[in-house]
PDB file of C-alpha atoms in Angstrom:
ATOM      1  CA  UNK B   1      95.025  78.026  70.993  1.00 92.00           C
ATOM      2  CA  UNK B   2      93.215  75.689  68.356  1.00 97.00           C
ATOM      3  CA  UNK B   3      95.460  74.782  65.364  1.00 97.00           C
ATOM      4  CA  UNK B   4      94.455  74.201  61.632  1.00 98.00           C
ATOM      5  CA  UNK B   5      95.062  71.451  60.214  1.00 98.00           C
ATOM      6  CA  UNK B   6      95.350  70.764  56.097  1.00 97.00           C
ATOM      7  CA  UNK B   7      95.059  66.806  54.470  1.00 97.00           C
ATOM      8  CA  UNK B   8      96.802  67.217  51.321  1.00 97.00           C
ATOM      9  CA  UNK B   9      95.599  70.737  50.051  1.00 96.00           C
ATOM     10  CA  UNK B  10      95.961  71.198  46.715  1.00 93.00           C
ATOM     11  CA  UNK B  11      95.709  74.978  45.726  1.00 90.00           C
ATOM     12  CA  UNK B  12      98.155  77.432  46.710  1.00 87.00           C
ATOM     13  CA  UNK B  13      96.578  80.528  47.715  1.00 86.00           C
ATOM     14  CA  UNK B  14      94.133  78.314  50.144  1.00 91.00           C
ATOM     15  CA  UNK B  15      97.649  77.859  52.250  1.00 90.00           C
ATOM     16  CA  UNK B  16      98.710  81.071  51.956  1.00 86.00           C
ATOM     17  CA  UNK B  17      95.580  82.735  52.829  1.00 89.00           C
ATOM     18  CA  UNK B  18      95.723  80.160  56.071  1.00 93.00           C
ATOM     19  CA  UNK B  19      98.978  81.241  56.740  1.00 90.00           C
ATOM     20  CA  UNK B  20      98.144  84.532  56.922  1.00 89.00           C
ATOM     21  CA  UNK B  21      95.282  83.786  59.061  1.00 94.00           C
ATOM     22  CA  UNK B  22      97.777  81.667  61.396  1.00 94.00           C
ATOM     23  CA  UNK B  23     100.133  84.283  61.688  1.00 90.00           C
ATOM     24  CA  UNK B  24      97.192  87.061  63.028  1.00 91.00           C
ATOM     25  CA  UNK B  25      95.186  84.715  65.321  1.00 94.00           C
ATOM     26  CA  UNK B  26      99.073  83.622  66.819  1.00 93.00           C
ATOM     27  CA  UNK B  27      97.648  79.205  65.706  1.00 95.00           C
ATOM     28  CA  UNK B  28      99.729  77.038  64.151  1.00 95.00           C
ATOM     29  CA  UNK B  29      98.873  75.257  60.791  1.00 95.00           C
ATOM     30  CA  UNK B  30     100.240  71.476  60.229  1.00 97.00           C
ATOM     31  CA  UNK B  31     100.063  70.516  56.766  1.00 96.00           C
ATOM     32  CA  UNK B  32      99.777  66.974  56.108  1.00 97.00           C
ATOM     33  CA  UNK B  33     101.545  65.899  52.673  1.00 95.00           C
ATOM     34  CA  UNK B  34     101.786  65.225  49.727  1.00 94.00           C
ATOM     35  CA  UNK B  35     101.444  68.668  49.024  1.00 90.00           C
ATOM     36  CA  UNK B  36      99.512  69.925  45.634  1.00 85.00           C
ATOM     37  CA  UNK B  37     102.139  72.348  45.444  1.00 79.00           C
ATOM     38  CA  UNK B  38     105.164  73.605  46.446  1.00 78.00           C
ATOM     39  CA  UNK B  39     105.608  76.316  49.528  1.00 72.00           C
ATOM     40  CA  UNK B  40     107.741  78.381  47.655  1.00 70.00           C
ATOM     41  CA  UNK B  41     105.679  78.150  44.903  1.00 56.00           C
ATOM     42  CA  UNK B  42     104.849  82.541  44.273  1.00 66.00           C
ATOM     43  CA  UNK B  43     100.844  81.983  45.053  1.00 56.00           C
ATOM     44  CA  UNK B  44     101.708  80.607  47.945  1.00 58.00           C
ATOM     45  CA  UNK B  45     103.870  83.435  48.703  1.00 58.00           C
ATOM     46  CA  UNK B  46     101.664  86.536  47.414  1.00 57.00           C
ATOM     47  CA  UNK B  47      98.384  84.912  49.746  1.00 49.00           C
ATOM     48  CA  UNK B  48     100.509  84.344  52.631  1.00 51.00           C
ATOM     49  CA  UNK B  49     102.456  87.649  51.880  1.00 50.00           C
ATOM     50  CA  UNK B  50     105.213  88.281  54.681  1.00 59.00           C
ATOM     51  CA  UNK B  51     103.585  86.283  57.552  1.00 58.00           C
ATOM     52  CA  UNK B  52     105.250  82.810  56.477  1.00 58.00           C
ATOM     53  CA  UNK B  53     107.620  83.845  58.674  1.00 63.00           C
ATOM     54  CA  UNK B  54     105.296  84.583  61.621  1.00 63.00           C
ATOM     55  CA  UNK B  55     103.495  81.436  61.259  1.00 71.00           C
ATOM     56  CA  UNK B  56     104.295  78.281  63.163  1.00 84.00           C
ATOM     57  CA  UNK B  57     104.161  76.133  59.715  1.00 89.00           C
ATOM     58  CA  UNK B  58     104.818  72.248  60.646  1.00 93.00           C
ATOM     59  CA  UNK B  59     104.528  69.848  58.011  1.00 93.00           C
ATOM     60  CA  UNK B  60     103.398  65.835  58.373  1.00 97.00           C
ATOM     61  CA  UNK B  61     104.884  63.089  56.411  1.00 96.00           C
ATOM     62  CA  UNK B  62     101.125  61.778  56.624  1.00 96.00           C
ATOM     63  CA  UNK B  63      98.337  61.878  59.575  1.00 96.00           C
ATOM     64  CA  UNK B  64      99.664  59.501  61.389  1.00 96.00           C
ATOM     65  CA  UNK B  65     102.656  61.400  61.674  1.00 96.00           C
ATOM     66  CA  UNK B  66     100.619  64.752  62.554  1.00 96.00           C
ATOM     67  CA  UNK B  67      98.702  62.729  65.078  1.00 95.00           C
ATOM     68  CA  UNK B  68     101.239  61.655  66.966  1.00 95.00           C
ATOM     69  CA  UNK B  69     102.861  65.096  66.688  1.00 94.00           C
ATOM     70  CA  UNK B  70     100.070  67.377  67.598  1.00 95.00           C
ATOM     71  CA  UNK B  71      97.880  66.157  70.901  1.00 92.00           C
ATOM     72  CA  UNK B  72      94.868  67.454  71.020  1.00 95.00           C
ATOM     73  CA  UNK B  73      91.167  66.479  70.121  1.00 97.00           C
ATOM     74  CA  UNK B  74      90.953  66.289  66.571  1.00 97.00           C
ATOM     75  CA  UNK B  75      87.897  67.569  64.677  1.00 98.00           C
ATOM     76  CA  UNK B  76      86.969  67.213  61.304  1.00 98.00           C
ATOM     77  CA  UNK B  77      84.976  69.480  59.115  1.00 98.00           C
ATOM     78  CA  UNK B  78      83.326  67.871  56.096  1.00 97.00           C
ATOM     79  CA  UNK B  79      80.169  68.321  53.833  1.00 95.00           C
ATOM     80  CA  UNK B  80      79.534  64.691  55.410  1.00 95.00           C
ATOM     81  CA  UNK B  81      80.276  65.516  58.959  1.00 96.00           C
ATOM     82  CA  UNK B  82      77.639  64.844  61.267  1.00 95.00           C
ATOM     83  CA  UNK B  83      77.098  67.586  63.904  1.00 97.00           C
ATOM     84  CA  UNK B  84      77.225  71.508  63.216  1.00 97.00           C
ATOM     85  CA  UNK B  85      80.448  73.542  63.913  1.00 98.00           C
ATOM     86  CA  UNK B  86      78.662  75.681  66.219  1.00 97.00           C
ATOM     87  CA  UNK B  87      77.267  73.240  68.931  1.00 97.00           C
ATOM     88  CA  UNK B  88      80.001  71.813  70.930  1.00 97.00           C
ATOM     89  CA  UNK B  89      82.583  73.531  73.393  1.00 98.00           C
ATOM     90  CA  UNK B  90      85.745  73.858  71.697  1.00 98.00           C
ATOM     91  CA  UNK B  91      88.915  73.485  73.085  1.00 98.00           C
ATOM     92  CA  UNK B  92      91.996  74.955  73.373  1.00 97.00           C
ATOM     93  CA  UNK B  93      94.252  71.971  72.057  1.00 97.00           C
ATOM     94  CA  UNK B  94      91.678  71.393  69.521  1.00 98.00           C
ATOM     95  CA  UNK B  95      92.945  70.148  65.940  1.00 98.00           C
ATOM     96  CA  UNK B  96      90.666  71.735  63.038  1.00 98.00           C
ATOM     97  CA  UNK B  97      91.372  69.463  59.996  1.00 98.00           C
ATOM     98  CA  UNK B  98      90.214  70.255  56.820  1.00 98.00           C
ATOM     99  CA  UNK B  99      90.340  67.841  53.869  1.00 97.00           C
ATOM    100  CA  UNK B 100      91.856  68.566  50.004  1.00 96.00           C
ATOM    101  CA  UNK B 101      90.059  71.177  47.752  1.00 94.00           C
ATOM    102  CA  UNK B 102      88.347  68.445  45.059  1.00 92.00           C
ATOM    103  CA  UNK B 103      87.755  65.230  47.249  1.00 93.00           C
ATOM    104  CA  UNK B 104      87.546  66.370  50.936  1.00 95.00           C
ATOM    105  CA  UNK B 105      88.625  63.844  53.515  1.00 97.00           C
ATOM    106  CA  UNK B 106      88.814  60.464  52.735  1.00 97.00           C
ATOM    107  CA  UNK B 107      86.069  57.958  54.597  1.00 96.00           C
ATOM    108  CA  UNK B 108      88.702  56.245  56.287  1.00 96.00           C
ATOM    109  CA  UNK B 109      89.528  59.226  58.184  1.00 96.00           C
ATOM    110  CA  UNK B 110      86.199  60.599  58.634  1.00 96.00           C
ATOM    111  CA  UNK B 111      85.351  57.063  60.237  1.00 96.00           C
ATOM    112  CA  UNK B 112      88.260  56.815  62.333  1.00 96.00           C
ATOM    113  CA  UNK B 113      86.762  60.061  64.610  1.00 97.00           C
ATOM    114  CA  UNK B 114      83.387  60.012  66.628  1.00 97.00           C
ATOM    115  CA  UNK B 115      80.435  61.781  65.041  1.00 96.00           C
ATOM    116  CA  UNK B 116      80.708  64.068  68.019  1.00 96.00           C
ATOM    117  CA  UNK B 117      84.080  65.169  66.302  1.00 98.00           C
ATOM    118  CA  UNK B 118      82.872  65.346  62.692  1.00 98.00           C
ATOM    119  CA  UNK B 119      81.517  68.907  61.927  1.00 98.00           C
ATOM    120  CA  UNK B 120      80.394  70.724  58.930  1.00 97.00           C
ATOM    121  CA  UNK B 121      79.151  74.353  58.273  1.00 97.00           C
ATOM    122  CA  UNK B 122      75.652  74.778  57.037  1.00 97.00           C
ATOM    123  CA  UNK B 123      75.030  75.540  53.820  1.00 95.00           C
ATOM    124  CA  UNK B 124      71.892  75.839  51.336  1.00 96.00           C
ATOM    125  CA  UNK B 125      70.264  73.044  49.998  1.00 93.00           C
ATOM    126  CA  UNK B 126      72.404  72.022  46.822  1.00 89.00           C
ATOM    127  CA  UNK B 127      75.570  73.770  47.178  1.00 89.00           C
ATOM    128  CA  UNK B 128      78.989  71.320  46.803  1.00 88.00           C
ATOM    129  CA  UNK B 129      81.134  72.691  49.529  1.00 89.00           C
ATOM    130  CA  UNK B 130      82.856  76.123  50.765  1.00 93.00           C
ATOM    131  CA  UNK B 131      86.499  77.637  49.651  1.00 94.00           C
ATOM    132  CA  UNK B 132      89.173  75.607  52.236  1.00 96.00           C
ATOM    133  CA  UNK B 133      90.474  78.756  53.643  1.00 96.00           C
ATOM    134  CA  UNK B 134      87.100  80.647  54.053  1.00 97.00           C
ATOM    135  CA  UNK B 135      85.888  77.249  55.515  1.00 97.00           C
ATOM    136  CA  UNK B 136      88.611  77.337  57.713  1.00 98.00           C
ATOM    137  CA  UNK B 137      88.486  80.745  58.933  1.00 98.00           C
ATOM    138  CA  UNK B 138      84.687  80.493  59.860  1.00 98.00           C
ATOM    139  CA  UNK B 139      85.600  77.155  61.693  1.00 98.00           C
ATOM    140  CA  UNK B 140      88.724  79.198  63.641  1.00 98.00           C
ATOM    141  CA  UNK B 141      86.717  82.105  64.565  1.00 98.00           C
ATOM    142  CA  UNK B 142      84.040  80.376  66.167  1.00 98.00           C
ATOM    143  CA  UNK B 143      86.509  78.002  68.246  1.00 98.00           C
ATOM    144  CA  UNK B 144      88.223  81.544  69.402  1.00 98.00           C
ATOM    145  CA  UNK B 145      85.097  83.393  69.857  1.00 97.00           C
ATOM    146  CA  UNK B 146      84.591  80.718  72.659  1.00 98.00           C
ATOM    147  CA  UNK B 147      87.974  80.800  73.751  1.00 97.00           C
ATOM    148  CA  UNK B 148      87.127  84.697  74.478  1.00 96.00           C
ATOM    149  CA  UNK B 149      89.666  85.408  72.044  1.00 97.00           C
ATOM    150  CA  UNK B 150      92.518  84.343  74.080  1.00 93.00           C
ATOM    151  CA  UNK B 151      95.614  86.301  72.828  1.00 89.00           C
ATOM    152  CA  UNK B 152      93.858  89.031  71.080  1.00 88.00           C
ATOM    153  CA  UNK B 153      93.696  92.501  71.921  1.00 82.00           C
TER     154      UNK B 153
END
């Protein structure tokens, strides 16, 4: 099952609504800190409602931490990513990692991955960028959808 992972997000509900998206699709999101925010912090909680504790929540003391932790390929999604979320053959070890809310991932990380590996959504000519969790959830659904929703019933 692909796993989500979150580079230093910064706005509460964004996790929450992730870990309610974890919790139903039976992933596991690895948050990567410093956190904007604290998990106990009550948007956190209302967003994520009662599946926190259905949710396979691991937190990273950075992303070198999380990559030695989680194997897998990792693939990045960014406004600046190179090749469209929809045309390569996911994986069921794959790593989804998603940058902050205001800055996306940094360069340096970006860099560090193949252009095979960094992935955006399409959008309309002159749009900024998509909510995190929404991004996160289209990104998901299409690794799963190719995964024959493995798990589901």
């Amino acid at each position: 099952m692909p796993s989500i992972m979150l580079f230093e997000p910064e706005i509460p509900p964004n996790t929450g609504n992730l870990i309610r998206l974890c919790a139903n699709t039976g992933s596991a999101l690895h948050l990567i800190e410093p956190l904007g925010f604290s998990l106990s912090e009550k948007a956190v909680r209302r967003a994520g409602l009662d599946y926190h504790a259905l949710t396979h929540v691991h937190r990273h003391a950075n992303l070198e931490q999380a990559r030695t932790a989680v194997a897998g390929r990792m693939l990045a999604f960014s406004t600046r990513g190179t090749t469209r979320y929809d045309r390569i053959e996911y994986r069921p070890d794959d790593v989804l990692l998603f940058g902050p809310e205001t800055r996306g991932l940094p360069d340096e990380v970006l860099e560090s991955l193949p252009a095979s590996q960094r992935l955006y959504l399409p959008m309309v000519p002159g749009s900024r960028s998509l909510n995190l969790a929404n991004a996160a959830a289209v990104a998901f659904f299409e690794a799963w959808r190719q995964l024959n929703f493995e798990g589901a019933q």
